[in-house]
Amino acid sequence: MTNVFLNIKTHSALGLIMSVFISLNIVAQIPPTPGSDDAERIEAIEPFHIIDNVYYIGKTSHNPSYLFTSDAGHIIIDSTYEEFVPDIQANVEQLGFNIRDVKIILSSHAHHDHVGGHALLKEVTGAAVMSSEPDAEVIETGGVADFREGDPWHVGKVDEFILDQQVVRLGDIALTAHFTPGHTKGCTTWTTTVEEDGHQYDLVLLCGLRMDQNSPLVGNPKYPEMPKAFAYSFAVAKTLPVDIFLGAHGYWFNLRDKIERLKANPEINPFINPEEYFRIVEGWEKAYLERLKRER
Ligand SMILES: [Zn+2]
């Protein structure tokens, strides 16, 4: 495995000033939430190789963006914030890939922190944006069509709808879409198979099954089927085979800890760890069942 941590990112003086400026700007724009993950939201991390043809290119550990590479072109899952797109581009190039070779942009779900950069990333790459239909509506209204309220973002264009169980192929990349609605109506969990040292591993990129804390789960007029959607999605999530757990936020799978472990010993891949996946899915399901009981 190549140790990408040895590649130190070089900034021009202006670039450094700009990135400091952008970081400060983001601190001002993104309201800090209580919890232990605040530093994760603003500290830029180095891009790195996860496994096989999968790379981490998110600006921060809180807002992952993933690159899947092939000889026929690349796929990015989650553009994160528009302000992070220049960093994503720099990260792709730092890893030795051409941003214009990105042919498809996918997403975990249509919230600002995952698709806010879609419009700019599409412009930079020339790639096609593909999304589940319910999330496409949210992307194409810059968040206005979402059932929960949040800051709007720049409207993106969706080129193609994805169906449940559809396999998105590009070269030897094959990503299967599993609709796991609830967090958004078109929340999509992605799976694929990767290889390392002659072993095959099932990789799951979890959309997330967290409920919104500020709107009702039961009887939500904008999303009356939400409780059913979550129940369905927990059933789906629990049946997926998983060796490698990735997700829409880094703290779900202890990303920062894994980065440190990878630096300390590149020979042992810390991402091969299925237990964390079931632990977080069960935790979310427990929270869901408790809330369902309370609201009914
Ligand atoms: Zn979200």
Tab-separated table of C-alpha atoms and ligand atoms in Angstrom:
chain	number	residue	atom	x	y	z
A	1	MET	CA	0.000	0.000	0.000
A	2	THR	CA	1.363	3.426	-0.856
A	3	ASN	CA	1.794	5.648	2.138
A	4	VAL	CA	0.185	8.853	0.990
A	5	PHE	CA	0.880	10.514	4.321
A	6	LEU	CA	4.399	11.105	3.122
A	7	ASN	CA	3.071	13.479	0.491
A	8	ILE	CA	2.960	16.761	2.304
A	9	LYS	CA	0.566	19.208	0.774
A	10	THR	CA	2.361	22.301	-0.427
A	11	HIS	CA	0.673	25.640	-0.451
A	12	SER	CA	1.681	28.816	-2.132
A	13	ALA	CA	1.671	31.774	0.228
A	14	LEU	CA	-1.528	33.005	-1.380
A	15	GLY	CA	-3.081	29.554	-1.229
A	16	LEU	CA	-2.302	29.379	2.464
A	17	ILE	CA	-3.809	32.778	3.101
A	18	MET	CA	-6.844	31.803	1.028
A	19	SER	CA	-7.336	28.502	2.852
A	20	VAL	CA	-7.029	30.238	6.228
A	21	PHE	CA	-9.559	32.763	5.012
A	22	ILE	CA	-11.871	30.021	3.723
A	23	SER	CA	-11.528	28.069	6.980
A	24	LEU	CA	-12.425	31.124	9.030
A	25	ASN	CA	-15.284	31.799	6.703
A	26	ILE	CA	-16.573	28.271	7.203
A	27	VAL	CA	-16.282	28.531	10.970
A	28	ALA	CA	-18.528	31.538	10.733
A	29	GLN	CA	-20.995	29.840	8.377
A	30	ILE	CA	-21.373	26.415	9.915
A	31	PRO	CA	-22.897	26.650	13.355
A	32	PRO	CA	-20.965	24.521	15.838
A	33	THR	CA	-23.031	21.752	17.344
A	34	PRO	CA	-22.548	20.477	20.843
A	35	GLY	CA	-20.444	17.359	21.044
A	36	SER	CA	-16.917	16.178	20.603
A	37	ASP	CA	-16.704	16.535	16.844
A	38	ASP	CA	-16.327	20.316	16.503
A	39	ALA	CA	-12.611	20.224	15.649
A	40	GLU	CA	-13.396	17.605	13.031
A	41	ARG	CA	-15.488	20.132	11.167
A	42	ILE	CA	-12.721	22.602	10.470
A	43	GLU	CA	-9.372	20.825	10.557
A	44	ALA	CA	-8.222	19.967	7.051
A	45	ILE	CA	-6.841	16.446	6.686
A	46	GLU	CA	-4.563	14.899	4.096
A	47	PRO	CA	-6.203	12.744	1.405
A	48	PHE	CA	-5.328	9.076	1.679
A	49	HIS	CA	-5.780	5.607	0.249
A	50	ILE	CA	-8.433	3.556	2.085
A	51	ILE	CA	-8.311	0.260	0.217
A	52	ASP	CA	-8.053	-1.029	-3.360
A	53	ASN	CA	-9.398	1.725	-5.640
A	54	VAL	CA	-11.024	3.727	-2.807
A	55	TYR	CA	-9.602	7.031	-1.521
A	56	TYR	CA	-10.575	9.641	1.047
A	57	ILE	CA	-10.683	13.112	-0.471
A	58	GLY	CA	-12.892	15.040	1.976
A	59	LYS	CA	-11.518	18.299	3.305
A	60	THR	CA	-12.296	17.377	6.911
A	61	SER	CA	-12.940	14.143	8.744
A	62	HIS	CA	-16.446	15.290	9.602
A	63	ASN	CA	-17.434	15.683	5.945
A	64	PRO	CA	-16.166	12.731	3.950
A	65	SER	CA	-15.899	12.692	0.211
A	66	TYR	CA	-14.841	9.445	-1.433
A	67	LEU	CA	-13.059	8.755	-4.709
A	68	PHE	CA	-13.482	5.419	-6.508
A	69	THR	CA	-11.023	5.097	-9.366
A	70	SER	CA	-10.882	3.063	-12.564
A	71	ASP	CA	-9.102	3.124	-15.912
A	72	ALA	CA	-12.325	4.352	-17.513
A	73	GLY	CA	-12.711	7.304	-15.118
A	74	HIS	CA	-13.611	7.979	-11.515
A	75	ILE	CA	-16.639	8.368	-9.266
A	76	ILE	CA	-16.966	10.760	-6.326
A	77	ILE	CA	-19.511	10.163	-3.567
A	78	ASP	CA	-20.486	13.383	-1.754
A	79	SER	CA	-19.255	16.797	-2.794
A	80	THR	CA	-19.796	18.156	0.747
A	81	TYR	CA	-19.910	21.976	1.004
A	82	GLU	CA	-19.309	24.175	-2.000
A	83	GLU	CA	-16.508	25.889	-0.029
A	84	PHE	CA	-14.732	22.515	0.261
A	85	VAL	CA	-14.738	21.717	-3.473
A	86	PRO	CA	-11.356	23.425	-4.197
A	87	ASP	CA	-9.846	21.264	-1.424
A	88	ILE	CA	-11.472	18.140	-2.877
A	89	GLN	CA	-10.013	19.019	-6.269
A	90	ALA	CA	-6.564	19.593	-4.743
A	91	ASN	CA	-6.852	16.282	-2.865
A	92	VAL	CA	-7.732	14.350	-6.035
A	93	GLU	CA	-4.717	15.876	-7.769
A	94	GLN	CA	-2.437	15.290	-4.776
A	95	LEU	CA	-3.318	11.597	-4.993
A	96	GLY	CA	-2.163	11.650	-8.608
A	97	PHE	CA	-5.524	11.655	-10.381
A	98	ASN	CA	-6.971	14.135	-12.844
A	99	ILE	CA	-10.123	15.894	-11.662
A	100	ARG	CA	-11.419	15.921	-15.254
A	101	ASP	CA	-11.371	12.100	-15.193
A	102	VAL	CA	-14.179	12.149	-12.628
A	103	LYS	CA	-17.177	11.067	-14.698
A	104	ILE	CA	-19.927	10.511	-12.112
A	105	ILE	CA	-20.907	12.334	-8.915
A	106	LEU	CA	-23.093	10.421	-6.454
A	107	SER	CA	-24.308	11.207	-2.963
A	108	SER	CA	-25.201	9.625	0.332
A	109	HIS	CA	-28.086	12.041	0.826
A	110	ALA	CA	-29.324	15.462	-0.176
A	111	HIS	CA	-28.281	17.616	2.739
A	112	HIS	CA	-26.147	20.730	2.485
A	113	ASP	CA	-23.053	19.061	3.963
A	114	HIS	CA	-23.126	16.237	1.374
A	115	VAL	CA	-24.416	17.789	-1.859
A	116	GLY	CA	-23.899	21.537	-1.362
A	117	GLY	CA	-20.847	21.340	-3.619
A	118	HIS	CA	-22.520	19.350	-6.398
A	119	ALA	CA	-23.044	22.324	-8.744
A	120	LEU	CA	-19.420	23.491	-8.455
A	121	LEU	CA	-17.953	19.975	-8.564
A	122	LYS	CA	-19.979	19.241	-11.693
A	123	GLU	CA	-18.570	22.395	-13.275
A	124	VAL	CA	-14.986	21.559	-12.266
A	125	THR	CA	-15.122	17.904	-13.371
A	126	GLY	CA	-17.659	17.910	-16.196
A	127	ALA	CA	-19.134	14.783	-14.548
A	128	ALA	CA	-22.741	13.583	-14.598
A	129	VAL	CA	-24.674	13.884	-11.337
A	130	MET	CA	-26.758	10.837	-10.465
A	131	SER	CA	-29.200	10.663	-7.563
A	132	SER	CA	-32.235	8.831	-6.239
A	133	GLU	CA	-35.351	10.636	-7.427
A	134	PRO	CA	-36.548	11.928	-4.024
A	135	ASP	CA	-33.109	13.375	-3.255
A	136	ALA	CA	-32.763	14.747	-6.787
A	137	GLU	CA	-35.664	17.084	-6.097
A	138	VAL	CA	-33.831	18.423	-3.044
A	139	ILE	CA	-30.535	18.824	-4.957
A	140	GLU	CA	-32.331	20.645	-7.763
A	141	THR	CA	-33.983	23.098	-5.370
A	142	GLY	CA	-30.839	23.688	-3.307
A	143	GLY	CA	-32.493	22.151	-0.252
A	144	VAL	CA	-35.829	23.988	-0.478
A	145	ALA	CA	-37.766	20.774	-1.232
A	146	ASP	CA	-36.390	18.999	1.839
A	147	PHE	CA	-38.918	18.033	4.506
A	148	ARG	CA	-36.733	19.558	7.149
A	149	GLU	CA	-35.577	23.126	7.117
A	150	GLY	CA	-31.981	24.140	6.736
A	151	ASP	CA	-29.783	26.671	4.989
A	152	PRO	CA	-30.271	26.565	1.218
A	153	TRP	CA	-27.313	25.976	-1.068
A	154	HIS	CA	-26.539	26.483	-4.743
A	155	VAL	CA	-28.982	24.553	-6.900
A	156	GLY	CA	-27.416	21.556	-8.652
A	157	LYS	CA	-28.492	19.745	-11.785
A	158	VAL	CA	-29.185	16.011	-11.690
A	159	ASP	CA	-28.492	14.230	-14.976
A	160	GLU	CA	-29.853	10.810	-14.142
A	161	PHE	CA	-32.060	9.128	-11.543
A	162	ILE	CA	-30.846	6.044	-9.717
A	163	LEU	CA	-33.157	3.176	-8.869
A	164	ASP	CA	-33.026	1.036	-5.754
A	165	GLN	CA	-30.586	-1.871	-6.262
A	166	GLN	CA	-29.179	-0.258	-9.378
A	167	VAL	CA	-25.515	-0.939	-9.991
A	168	VAL	CA	-23.635	2.144	-11.134
A	169	ARG	CA	-20.745	0.965	-13.295
A	170	LEU	CA	-17.698	2.765	-14.629
A	171	GLY	CA	-14.731	0.681	-15.791
A	172	ASP	CA	-14.335	-1.918	-13.067
A	173	ILE	CA	-16.167	0.166	-10.448
A	174	ALA	CA	-19.536	-1.351	-9.516
A	175	LEU	CA	-21.455	0.510	-6.812
A	176	THR	CA	-24.850	-0.843	-5.774
A	177	ALA	CA	-27.479	1.595	-4.511
A	178	HIS	CA	-29.562	0.538	-1.513
A	179	PHE	CA	-32.301	2.993	-0.681
A	180	THR	CA	-32.343	3.607	3.057
A	181	PRO	CA	-34.884	6.446	3.429
A	182	GLY	CA	-35.699	8.274	6.636
A	183	HIS	CA	-32.884	10.735	7.190
A	184	THR	CA	-33.813	12.045	3.740
A	185	LYS	CA	-36.469	10.574	1.470
A	186	GLY	CA	-33.856	9.346	-0.984
A	187	CYS	CA	-31.009	8.490	1.411
A	188	THR	CA	-28.790	5.994	-0.442
A	189	THR	CA	-26.372	3.488	1.074
A	190	TRP	CA	-23.719	2.263	-1.344
A	191	THR	CA	-22.012	-1.113	-1.413
A	192	THR	CA	-19.175	-2.553	-3.421
A	193	THR	CA	-16.540	-5.273	-3.226
A	194	VAL	CA	-12.860	-4.435	-2.839
A	195	GLU	CA	-9.724	-6.509	-2.772
A	196	GLU	CA	-6.554	-6.392	-0.711
A	197	ASP	CA	-3.764	-8.970	-0.512
A	198	GLY	CA	-5.859	-11.542	-2.361
A	199	HIS	CA	-8.882	-11.171	-0.040
A	200	GLN	CA	-12.254	-9.796	-1.057
A	201	TYR	CA	-14.088	-7.447	1.263
A	202	ASP	CA	-17.637	-6.095	1.329
A	203	LEU	CA	-17.592	-2.345	1.666
A	204	VAL	CA	-20.622	-0.385	2.893
A	205	LEU	CA	-20.880	3.374	2.622
A	206	LEU	CA	-23.758	4.106	4.956
A	207	CYS	CA	-26.067	7.004	4.243
A	208	GLY	CA	-27.096	7.303	7.862
A	209	LEU	CA	-30.184	6.474	9.837
A	210	ARG	CA	-30.223	9.358	12.249
A	211	MET	CA	-33.467	11.150	12.971
A	212	ASP	CA	-33.767	14.894	12.838
A	213	GLN	CA	-33.964	16.185	16.406
A	214	ASN	CA	-35.930	19.310	15.508
A	215	SER	CA	-38.941	17.865	13.711
A	216	PRO	CA	-41.398	15.141	14.721
A	217	LEU	CA	-40.829	11.551	13.647
A	218	VAL	CA	-44.496	10.586	13.913
A	219	GLY	CA	-47.168	12.564	12.077
A	220	ASN	CA	-44.720	14.843	10.288
A	221	PRO	CA	-46.964	16.552	7.712
A	222	LYS	CA	-44.075	16.884	5.256
A	223	TYR	CA	-43.078	13.234	5.616
A	224	PRO	CA	-45.906	11.138	7.101
A	225	GLU	CA	-44.283	7.849	6.046
A	226	MET	CA	-41.033	8.624	7.920
A	227	PRO	CA	-41.483	6.018	10.723
A	228	LYS	CA	-42.124	3.284	8.140
A	229	ALA	CA	-39.185	4.459	6.069
A	230	PHE	CA	-36.820	4.172	9.030
A	231	ALA	CA	-38.153	0.707	9.946
A	232	TYR	CA	-37.547	-0.440	6.370
A	233	SER	CA	-34.066	1.068	6.293
A	234	PHE	CA	-32.973	-0.544	9.561
A	235	ALA	CA	-34.033	-3.907	8.137
A	236	VAL	CA	-32.010	-3.233	4.979
A	237	ALA	CA	-28.950	-1.951	6.857
A	238	LYS	CA	-28.853	-4.978	9.147
A	239	THR	CA	-28.810	-7.461	6.279
A	240	LEU	CA	-25.961	-5.921	4.281
A	241	PRO	CA	-22.749	-7.912	4.352
A	242	VAL	CA	-20.000	-5.655	5.683
A	243	ASP	CA	-16.261	-5.898	6.266
A	244	ILE	CA	-15.433	-2.248	5.699
A	245	PHE	CA	-17.635	0.471	7.124
A	246	LEU	CA	-17.522	3.950	5.630
A	247	GLY	CA	-20.186	6.564	6.064
A	248	ALA	CA	-21.419	10.066	5.513
A	249	HIS	CA	-19.644	11.356	8.639
A	250	GLY	CA	-16.187	10.334	9.833
A	251	TYR	CA	-16.922	10.106	13.533
A	252	TRP	CA	-19.425	7.283	12.895
A	253	PHE	CA	-16.522	4.969	12.080
A	254	ASN	CA	-13.783	6.607	14.186
A	255	LEU	CA	-12.060	8.000	11.144
A	256	ARG	CA	-9.511	10.137	12.971
A	257	ASP	CA	-8.443	7.203	15.095
A	258	LYS	CA	-8.103	5.043	11.968
A	259	ILE	CA	-5.968	7.668	10.250
A	260	GLU	CA	-3.586	7.639	13.216
A	261	ARG	CA	-3.477	3.847	13.203
A	262	LEU	CA	-2.826	3.783	9.474
A	263	LYS	CA	0.060	6.244	9.927
A	264	ALA	CA	1.497	4.169	12.768
A	265	ASN	CA	1.250	0.917	10.839
A	266	PRO	CA	0.380	1.014	7.135
A	267	GLU	CA	0.609	-2.795	7.035
A	268	ILE	CA	-2.619	-3.318	8.998
A	269	ASN	CA	-5.700	-1.784	7.414
A	270	PRO	CA	-7.855	-0.430	10.270
A	271	PHE	CA	-10.824	0.015	7.948
A	272	ILE	CA	-11.479	-3.718	7.966
A	273	ASN	CA	-13.717	-3.697	11.031
A	274	PRO	CA	-17.386	-4.719	10.655
A	275	GLU	CA	-18.342	-4.520	14.342
A	276	GLU	CA	-18.463	-0.739	14.394
A	277	TYR	CA	-21.071	-0.807	11.675
A	278	PHE	CA	-23.521	-3.014	13.538
A	279	ARG	CA	-22.904	-1.098	16.758
A	280	ILE	CA	-23.882	2.235	15.204
A	281	VAL	CA	-26.868	0.834	13.290
A	282	GLU	CA	-28.180	-0.824	16.470
A	283	GLY	CA	-27.637	2.389	18.424
A	284	TRP	CA	-29.620	4.408	15.905
A	285	GLU	CA	-32.369	1.808	15.837
A	286	LYS	CA	-32.643	1.886	19.613
A	287	ALA	CA	-32.967	5.680	19.516
A	288	TYR	CA	-35.599	5.357	16.790
A	289	LEU	CA	-37.680	2.805	18.728
A	290	GLU	CA	-37.540	4.899	21.889
A	291	ARG	CA	-38.626	8.006	20.040
A	292	LEU	CA	-41.398	6.123	18.244
A	293	LYS	CA	-42.731	4.944	21.606
A	294	ARG	CA	-42.537	8.432	23.055
A	295	GLU	CA	-44.271	10.142	20.139
A	296	ARG	CA	-47.042	7.582	19.700
B	1	ZN	ZN	-27.890	14.686	6.774
